[in-house]
CSV table of C-alpha atoms and ligand atoms in Angstrom, one decimal:
chain,number,residue,atom,x,y,z
A,15,UNK,CA,-22.5,14.0,0.9
A,16,UNK,CA,-18.6,14.5,0.5
A,17,UNK,CA,-17.2,12.8,-2.7
A,18,UNK,CA,-13.9,10.9,-2.8
A,19,UNK,CA,-12.1,9.7,-5.9
A,20,UNK,CA,-9.5,6.7,-5.5
A,21,UNK,CA,-7.1,5.5,-7.7
A,22,UNK,CA,-5.8,1.8,-7.2
A,23,UNK,CA,-9.5,0.9,-6.2
A,24,UNK,CA,-9.1,-2.7,-6.9
A,25,UNK,CA,-6.0,-3.1,-4.7
A,26,UNK,CA,-6.0,-3.9,-1.1
A,27,UNK,CA,-5.9,-0.2,0.2
A,28,UNK,CA,-8.4,0.8,-2.3
A,29,UNK,CA,-10.8,-1.8,-1.1
A,30,UNK,CA,-10.2,-0.8,2.6
A,31,UNK,CA,-10.5,2.9,2.0
A,32,UNK,CA,-13.5,2.6,-0.2
A,33,UNK,CA,-15.3,0.7,2.7
A,34,UNK,CA,-14.2,3.2,5.4
A,35,UNK,CA,-15.2,6.4,3.4
A,36,UNK,CA,-18.5,4.7,2.5
A,37,UNK,CA,-19.0,4.0,6.2
A,38,UNK,CA,-18.4,8.0,6.8
A,39,UNK,CA,-21.1,8.7,4.4
A,40,UNK,CA,-19.0,9.6,1.2
A,41,UNK,CA,-19.9,9.1,-2.3
A,42,UNK,CA,-17.0,7.1,-3.6
A,43,UNK,CA,-15.6,7.1,-7.1
A,44,UNK,CA,-12.9,4.6,-8.1
A,45,UNK,CA,-10.7,4.7,-11.1
A,46,UNK,CA,-10.4,1.7,-13.3
A,47,UNK,CA,-8.0,1.5,-16.2
A,48,UNK,CA,-8.1,-0.2,-19.4
A,49,UNK,CA,-10.2,-1.5,-22.2
A,50,UNK,CA,-12.7,-4.3,-21.1
A,51,UNK,CA,-11.0,-4.6,-17.8
A,52,UNK,CA,-12.5,-7.4,-16.0
A,53,UNK,CA,-11.7,-5.4,-12.6
A,54,UNK,CA,-14.4,-3.2,-14.0
A,55,UNK,CA,-17.0,-5.7,-13.2
A,56,UNK,CA,-15.1,-6.9,-10.0
A,57,UNK,CA,-15.7,-3.3,-8.6
A,58,UNK,CA,-19.2,-3.4,-9.4
A,59,UNK,CA,-20.0,-6.8,-8.0
A,60,UNK,CA,-18.0,-6.3,-4.7
A,61,UNK,CA,-18.3,-2.6,-4.0
A,62,UNK,CA,-21.7,-1.8,-5.5
A,63,UNK,CA,-21.4,1.8,-3.5
A,64,UNK,CA,-18.3,2.6,-5.6
A,65,UNK,CA,-19.0,4.3,-8.9
A,66,UNK,CA,-16.0,3.2,-11.4
A,67,UNK,CA,-14.7,5.8,-13.5
A,68,UNK,CA,-12.5,4.9,-16.3
A,69,UNK,CA,-9.0,6.8,-16.6
A,70,UNK,CA,-5.3,5.8,-16.6
A,71,UNK,CA,-2.4,7.3,-14.5
A,72,UNK,CA,-0.3,7.3,-18.0
A,73,UNK,CA,-2.9,9.7,-19.6
A,74,UNK,CA,-3.4,13.2,-18.2
A,75,UNK,CA,-6.8,14.1,-20.4
A,76,UNK,CA,-8.3,10.7,-18.9
A,77,UNK,CA,-7.5,12.0,-15.4
A,78,UNK,CA,-9.0,15.5,-16.1
A,79,UNK,CA,-12.1,13.8,-17.5
A,80,UNK,CA,-12.3,11.5,-14.5
A,81,UNK,CA,-12.1,14.5,-12.2
A,82,UNK,CA,-14.6,16.5,-14.2
A,83,UNK,CA,-17.0,13.6,-13.8
A,84,UNK,CA,-16.6,12.8,-9.9
A,85,UNK,CA,-16.3,16.4,-8.9
A,86,UNK,CA,-14.4,15.2,-5.6
A,87,UNK,CA,-13.5,16.8,-2.5
A,88,UNK,CA,-10.8,14.5,-1.9
A,89,UNK,CA,-8.5,12.4,-4.3
A,90,UNK,CA,-6.7,9.5,-3.0
A,91,UNK,CA,-3.9,8.4,-5.3
A,92,UNK,CA,-3.1,4.9,-4.5
A,93,UNK,CA,-2.7,3.6,-7.9
A,94,UNK,CA,0.9,2.5,-8.4
A,95,UNK,CA,3.1,-0.4,-10.0
A,96,UNK,CA,3.5,-1.4,-6.4
A,97,UNK,CA,5.6,-4.8,-6.6
A,98,UNK,CA,9.3,-3.8,-5.8
A,99,UNK,CA,10.6,-6.8,-7.2
A,100,UNK,CA,8.7,-6.2,-10.5
A,101,UNK,CA,10.1,-2.8,-10.7
A,102,UNK,CA,13.6,-3.9,-11.3
A,103,UNK,CA,12.3,-5.6,-14.8
A,104,UNK,CA,9.9,-2.8,-15.7
A,105,UNK,CA,11.7,0.1,-14.4
A,106,UNK,CA,10.5,2.5,-17.2
A,107,UNK,CA,7.0,1.5,-16.7
A,108,UNK,CA,7.3,1.8,-12.9
A,109,UNK,CA,8.8,5.4,-13.5
A,110,UNK,CA,6.0,6.6,-15.7
A,111,UNK,CA,3.1,5.2,-13.6
A,112,UNK,CA,4.4,5.2,-9.8
A,113,UNK,CA,6.2,8.6,-10.5
A,114,UNK,CA,5.0,10.6,-13.2
A,115,UNK,CA,1.5,9.5,-12.5
A,116,UNK,CA,1.5,11.7,-9.3
A,117,UNK,CA,2.5,14.6,-11.5
A,118,UNK,CA,-0.3,13.9,-13.9
A,119,UNK,CA,-2.7,13.7,-11.1
A,120,UNK,CA,-1.6,17.0,-9.6
A,121,UNK,CA,-2.0,18.9,-13.0
A,122,UNK,CA,-5.4,17.4,-13.3
A,123,UNK,CA,-6.4,18.7,-9.9
A,124,UNK,CA,-5.0,22.1,-10.7
A,125,UNK,CA,-6.7,21.9,-14.1
A,126,UNK,CA,-10.1,21.0,-12.8
A,127,UNK,CA,-10.2,23.7,-9.9
A,128,UNK,CA,-7.9,22.7,-7.1
A,129,UNK,CA,-5.4,25.7,-7.8
A,130,UNK,CA,-7.9,28.7,-7.4
A,131,UNK,CA,-9.6,27.7,-4.3
A,132,UNK,CA,-7.9,24.8,-2.8
A,133,UNK,CA,-11.1,22.9,-3.2
A,134,UNK,CA,-9.6,19.2,-3.8
A,135,UNK,CA,-7.5,17.8,-1.2
A,136,UNK,CA,-5.2,15.3,-2.2
A,137,UNK,CA,-3.5,12.4,-0.7
A,138,UNK,CA,-0.5,10.6,-1.9
A,139,UNK,CA,0.7,7.0,-1.1
A,140,UNK,CA,4.3,7.4,-0.3
A,141,UNK,CA,6.1,4.6,0.9
A,142,UNK,CA,8.8,3.6,3.5
A,143,UNK,CA,10.7,2.1,0.5
A,144,UNK,CA,12.1,5.6,0.0
A,145,UNK,CA,14.3,5.1,3.0
A,146,UNK,CA,15.8,2.1,1.5
A,147,UNK,CA,19.5,2.0,2.8
A,148,UNK,CA,18.4,3.8,5.8
A,149,UNK,CA,20.4,6.7,7.2
A,150,UNK,CA,18.8,6.7,10.6
A,151,UNK,CA,16.9,4.4,12.8
A,152,UNK,CA,14.1,4.7,13.6
A,153,UNK,CA,12.9,6.6,10.3
A,154,UNK,CA,10.8,9.7,10.7
A,155,UNK,CA,9.3,12.5,8.4
A,156,UNK,CA,13.1,14.1,8.3
A,157,UNK,CA,14.9,10.9,7.5
A,158,UNK,CA,16.8,11.4,4.3
A,159,UNK,CA,15.7,9.1,1.4
A,160,UNK,CA,18.1,6.5,-0.3
A,161,UNK,CA,15.9,4.2,-2.5
A,162,UNK,CA,17.2,0.8,-3.4
A,163,UNK,CA,14.8,0.1,-6.3
A,164,UNK,CA,13.1,1.7,-9.3
A,165,UNK,CA,10.1,1.5,-7.4
A,166,UNK,CA,11.7,3.4,-4.4
A,167,UNK,CA,13.1,5.9,-6.7
A,168,UNK,CA,9.6,6.5,-8.4
A,169,UNK,CA,8.1,7.0,-5.0
A,170,UNK,CA,10.6,9.6,-4.1
A,171,UNK,CA,9.8,11.5,-7.1
A,172,UNK,CA,6.2,11.3,-6.2
A,173,UNK,CA,6.8,12.6,-2.8
A,174,UNK,CA,9.0,15.4,-3.8
A,175,UNK,CA,6.7,16.6,-6.5
A,176,UNK,CA,3.7,16.7,-4.0
A,177,UNK,CA,5.8,18.8,-1.7
A,178,UNK,CA,6.8,21.0,-4.5
A,179,UNK,CA,3.1,21.4,-5.6
A,180,UNK,CA,2.0,22.2,-2.3
A,181,UNK,CA,4.5,24.9,-1.9
A,182,UNK,CA,4.4,26.3,-5.4
A,183,UNK,CA,0.5,26.3,-6.0
A,184,UNK,CA,-0.8,26.2,-2.4
A,185,UNK,CA,-2.6,22.8,-3.0
A,186,UNK,CA,-3.8,21.1,-0.1
A,187,UNK,CA,-1.5,18.0,-0.8
A,188,UNK,CA,-0.2,15.5,2.0
A,189,UNK,CA,2.0,12.5,1.5
A,190,UNK,CA,1.5,9.4,3.9
A,191,UNK,CA,4.8,7.6,4.3
A,192,UNK,CA,3.4,4.2,4.7
A,193,UNK,CA,5.5,1.3,6.1
A,194,UNK,CA,4.2,-2.2,5.1
A,195,UNK,CA,0.9,-2.9,5.7
A,196,UNK,CA,-0.9,-6.3,5.1
A,197,UNK,CA,-4.0,-8.4,5.7
A,198,UNK,CA,-6.2,-11.0,4.1
A,199,UNK,CA,-6.6,-8.8,0.9
A,200,UNK,CA,-2.9,-8.6,0.2
A,201,UNK,CA,-1.9,-9.9,-3.1
A,202,UNK,CA,-0.1,-13.2,-3.1
A,203,UNK,CA,3.0,-11.8,-4.7
A,204,UNK,CA,4.0,-9.9,-1.4
A,205,UNK,CA,5.9,-11.7,1.3
A,206,UNK,CA,3.1,-12.1,4.2
A,207,UNK,CA,0.5,-13.4,2.0
A,208,UNK,CA,2.6,-15.5,0.1
A,209,UNK,CA,3.8,-17.2,3.4
A,210,UNK,CA,0.4,-17.4,5.1
A,211,UNK,CA,-1.3,-18.9,2.1
A,212,UNK,CA,1.5,-21.4,1.7
A,213,UNK,CA,1.3,-22.3,5.5
A,214,UNK,CA,-2.5,-23.0,4.8
A,215,UNK,CA,-1.9,-25.1,1.7
A,216,UNK,CA,0.9,-27.1,3.5
A,217,UNK,CA,-1.3,-27.6,6.5
A,218,UNK,CA,-4.1,-29.0,4.2
A,219,UNK,CA,-1.8,-31.2,2.3
A,220,UNK,CA,-2.2,-29.2,-0.8
A,221,UNK,CA,1.5,-28.0,-1.3
A,222,UNK,CA,4.8,-29.5,0.2
A,223,UNK,CA,7.1,-26.4,0.2
A,224,UNK,CA,7.6,-22.6,0.2
A,225,UNK,CA,10.3,-21.3,-1.8
A,226,UNK,CA,11.3,-17.8,-0.6
A,227,UNK,CA,14.3,-15.4,-1.1
A,228,UNK,CA,16.2,-13.3,1.5
A,229,UNK,CA,14.7,-13.9,4.9
A,230,UNK,CA,17.1,-11.8,7.1
A,231,UNK,CA,15.2,-8.5,6.2
A,232,UNK,CA,13.3,-6.6,8.9
A,233,UNK,CA,10.1,-4.9,8.3
A,234,UNK,CA,7.6,-2.8,10.3
A,235,UNK,CA,4.4,-4.5,9.4
A,236,UNK,CA,0.9,-3.2,10.2
A,237,UNK,CA,-2.8,-4.0,9.2
A,238,UNK,CA,-4.2,-2.1,6.1
A,239,UNK,CA,-7.3,-1.6,7.7
A,240,UNK,CA,-5.8,0.6,10.4
A,241,UNK,CA,-3.7,2.5,7.8
A,242,UNK,CA,-6.4,3.7,5.5
A,243,UNK,CA,-7.8,5.6,8.4
A,244,UNK,CA,-4.6,7.6,8.8
A,245,UNK,CA,-5.1,8.6,5.2
A,246,UNK,CA,-8.2,10.1,5.6
A,247,UNK,CA,-7.2,11.9,8.9
A,248,UNK,CA,-4.5,13.7,6.9
A,249,UNK,CA,-7.0,15.2,4.8
A,250,UNK,CA,-9.3,16.4,7.8
A,251,UNK,CA,-6.6,18.6,9.2
A,252,UNK,CA,-6.3,22.4,9.1
A,253,UNK,CA,-3.1,22.4,7.1
A,254,UNK,CA,-1.5,19.9,4.7
A,255,UNK,CA,1.4,17.9,5.7
A,256,UNK,CA,3.4,14.6,5.6
A,257,UNK,CA,3.2,11.8,8.2
A,258,UNK,CA,4.9,8.4,8.7
A,259,UNK,CA,2.4,5.8,9.3
A,260,UNK,CA,4.0,2.6,11.0
A,261,UNK,CA,3.6,0.6,14.2
A,262,UNK,CA,7.1,1.3,15.7
A,263,UNK,CA,8.1,-2.4,16.0
A,264,UNK,CA,10.0,-4.5,13.5
A,265,UNK,CA,10.3,-8.2,12.7
A,266,UNK,CA,12.6,-10.3,10.4
A,267,UNK,CA,11.5,-12.6,7.7
A,268,UNK,CA,12.5,-15.6,9.6
A,269,UNK,CA,10.0,-14.4,12.5
A,270,UNK,CA,7.2,-14.0,9.9
A,271,UNK,CA,7.8,-17.6,8.8
A,272,UNK,CA,7.9,-19.1,12.3
A,273,UNK,CA,4.8,-17.4,13.6
A,274,UNK,CA,2.9,-18.1,10.5
A,275,UNK,CA,3.7,-22.0,10.7
A,276,UNK,CA,3.1,-21.9,14.5
A,277,UNK,CA,-0.4,-20.5,14.0
A,278,UNK,CA,-1.1,-23.4,11.8
A,279,UNK,CA,0.4,-25.8,14.4
A,280,UNK,CA,3.5,-26.7,12.6
A,281,UNK,CA,6.5,-26.3,14.6
A,282,UNK,CA,9.3,-27.9,12.4
A,283,UNK,CA,8.7,-25.2,9.7
A,284,UNK,CA,12.3,-25.6,8.4
A,285,UNK,CA,11.6,-28.8,6.6
A,286,UNK,CA,9.1,-26.9,4.3
A,287,UNK,CA,11.1,-23.7,3.5
A,288,UNK,CA,13.7,-23.5,0.9
A,289,UNK,CA,15.4,-20.4,-0.4
A,290,UNK,CA,16.1,-19.7,-4.1
A,291,UNK,CA,18.2,-17.0,-5.7
A,292,UNK,CA,15.3,-16.2,-8.0
A,293,UNK,CA,13.3,-14.4,-5.3
A,294,UNK,CA,16.4,-12.3,-4.3
A,295,UNK,CA,16.5,-8.7,-5.3
A,296,UNK,CA,19.5,-7.0,-7.0
A,297,UNK,CA,19.3,-4.7,-4.2
A,298,UNK,CA,17.6,-5.1,-0.7
A,299,UNK,CA,16.1,-2.7,2.0
A,300,UNK,CA,17.6,-4.5,5.1
A,301,UNK,CA,15.8,-2.7,8.0
A,302,UNK,CA,12.5,-0.7,8.4
A,303,UNK,CA,11.3,0.6,11.5
A,304,UNK,CA,9.0,3.6,11.6
A,305,UNK,CA,8.4,6.4,14.3
A,306,UNK,CA,4.7,7.2,14.1
A,307,UNK,CA,4.9,9.9,16.8
A,308,UNK,CA,3.9,12.8,14.6
A,309,UNK,CA,0.8,10.8,13.4
A,310,UNK,CA,-0.2,9.9,16.9
A,311,UNK,CA,0.3,13.2,18.4
A,312,UNK,CA,-1.0,15.5,15.4
A,313,UNK,CA,-3.8,13.1,13.9
A,314,UNK,CA,-4.6,11.3,17.0
A,315,UNK,CA,-3.9,7.8,15.0
A,316,UNK,CA,-2.6,4.5,16.3
A,317,UNK,CA,-2.5,1.2,15.1
A,318,UNK,CA,-5.2,-1.3,16.6
A,319,UNK,CA,-3.6,-4.6,15.3
A,320,UNK,CA,-0.3,-5.9,16.4
A,321,UNK,CA,2.0,-8.4,14.5
A,322,UNK,CA,1.0,-11.8,15.8
A,323,UNK,CA,-2.8,-10.8,15.5
A,324,UNK,CA,-2.2,-9.8,11.9
A,325,UNK,CA,-0.3,-13.0,11.1
A,326,UNK,CA,-3.2,-14.9,12.9
A,327,UNK,CA,-5.7,-13.3,11.0
A,328,UNK,CA,-4.2,-13.8,7.5
A,329,UNK,CA,-3.5,-17.4,8.2
A,330,UNK,CA,-7.2,-18.1,9.5
A,331,UNK,CA,-8.4,-16.3,6.4
A,332,UNK,CA,-6.2,-18.3,4.1
A,333,UNK,CA,-7.2,-21.6,5.8
A,334,UNK,CA,-10.6,-20.9,5.2
A,335,UNK,CA,-10.1,-19.9,1.7
A,336,UNK,CA,-8.1,-23.1,1.0
A,337,UNK,CA,-10.3,-25.4,2.9
A,338,UNK,CA,-13.2,-24.3,0.8
A,339,UNK,CA,-11.2,-25.6,-2.3
A,340,UNK,CA,-11.2,-29.2,-1.0
A,341,UNK,CA,-13.3,-32.0,-2.4
A,342,UNK,CA,-16.1,-32.7,-0.1
B,25,GDR,P1,8.1,-4.7,0.1
B,25,GDR,O1,7.3,-6.1,0.3
B,25,GDR,O2,9.1,-5.0,-0.9
B,25,GDR,O3,8.8,-4.4,1.4
B,25,GDR,O4,7.1,-3.5,-0.4
B,25,GDR,P2,7.2,-7.5,-0.3
B,25,GDR,O5,6.4,-8.2,0.8
B,25,GDR,O6,7.4,-7.6,-1.7
B,25,GDR,O7,9.0,-7.7,0.4
B,25,GDR,C1,9.3,-7.7,1.8
B,25,GDR,C2,10.7,-8.5,2.0
B,25,GDR,O8,10.5,-9.8,1.8
B,25,GDR,C3,11.6,-10.4,1.0
B,25,GDR,N1,11.4,-11.4,0.3
B,25,GDR,C4,10.3,-11.7,-0.6
B,25,GDR,N2,9.3,-10.8,-1.0
B,25,GDR,C5,8.3,-11.3,-1.8
B,25,GDR,N3,7.5,-10.5,-2.4
B,25,GDR,N4,8.4,-12.6,-2.4
B,25,GDR,C6,9.4,-13.8,-1.7
B,25,GDR,O9,9.3,-14.6,-2.0
B,25,GDR,C7,10.4,-13.1,-0.9
B,25,GDR,N5,11.5,-13.6,-0.1
B,25,GDR,C8,11.9,-12.6,0.5
B,25,GDR,C9,11.9,-9.3,0.2
B,25,GDR,O10,13.2,-9.3,-0.6
B,25,GDR,C10,11.8,-8.0,1.1
B,25,GDR,O11,12.8,-7.7,1.7
B,25,GDR,C11,5.9,-3.3,0.1
B,25,GDR,C12,5.1,-2.9,-1.1
B,25,GDR,O12,3.6,-2.9,-0.8
B,25,GDR,C13,5.3,-1.7,-1.4
B,25,GDR,O13,4.5,-1.2,-2.6
B,25,GDR,C14,5.2,-0.7,-0.4
B,25,GDR,O14,5.4,0.7,-0.8
B,25,GDR,C15,6.1,-1.2,0.7
B,25,GDR,O15,5.8,-2.5,1.2
B,25,GDR,C16,5.8,-0.3,2.1
């Protein structure tokens, strides 16, 4: 039975990946941080096939102990401070966890046996936020980085250190440059879920407005369930490499809002939406659109869920979730 160790197990991608790997016959270990962390029980209840392992990306000895315990064949580093807006307020913490956390995990892998025999294969969750103020369109594996947030800067460090450790120590280390990927498990702080949940609540009369920031941005949005498959495929290749994972389509914030309201049968969405400066960021990423050609040709990967289907799935999920809260 192959063994996989996942950081960020309680996040959207960690959940999808754990299910995917379990379905493939893996023994799955998930790192959970903190003392008396309620998420520890959540992992146990919702994912009984995952063995929770204590550890923290800020603490190298804890990573070594966690790997010694799990003895993994594959490590997926999905753990991070992942909310771009928060990274402007907690820049040092973001640099430490999202950036230096990658370095610590690579060192832990070298200490526990990866260096000598290439035993442990490593996946790093790199991000389209590294492209930031984009230098070319669409963005590929060779597009230069120009991050626009402390989060993006930390991800660039994580990406570069993976390449450096691969070249320096012959580690099987890969980076997936994942564009935005969403779904019903997305946290409420991210714009897609904030919109689909508000649409459901407005439809049910539980809320009367949706307050957002900039809506002129463009994003390449895919489905998280599709994207975790690409992570796994990267670690099954003969040689480690980096891949853009994206749909190759882009949509504006306005389109997201319009499609989500339309899905709930509301056409006059303008009357419910208000913009507020507090949701604007000090620097914005205006346009992202990825070129997934390399992932398609080398990994045989392609996205299955398109943008309208994704929004439909999320609105339907939130309608059911919010309806269940109504008094009977
Ligand atoms: P992003 O995702 O920053 O692209 O990073 P997010 O959904 O937070 O923002 C997308 C765009 O929406 C604009 N926006 C708002 N965003 C939020 N969250 N809330 C609002 O009210 C709002 N109004 C407008 C933002 O300004 C932005 O332009 C995500 C994260 O998952 C990262 O961790 C990951 O690396 C990248 O995707 C790929």
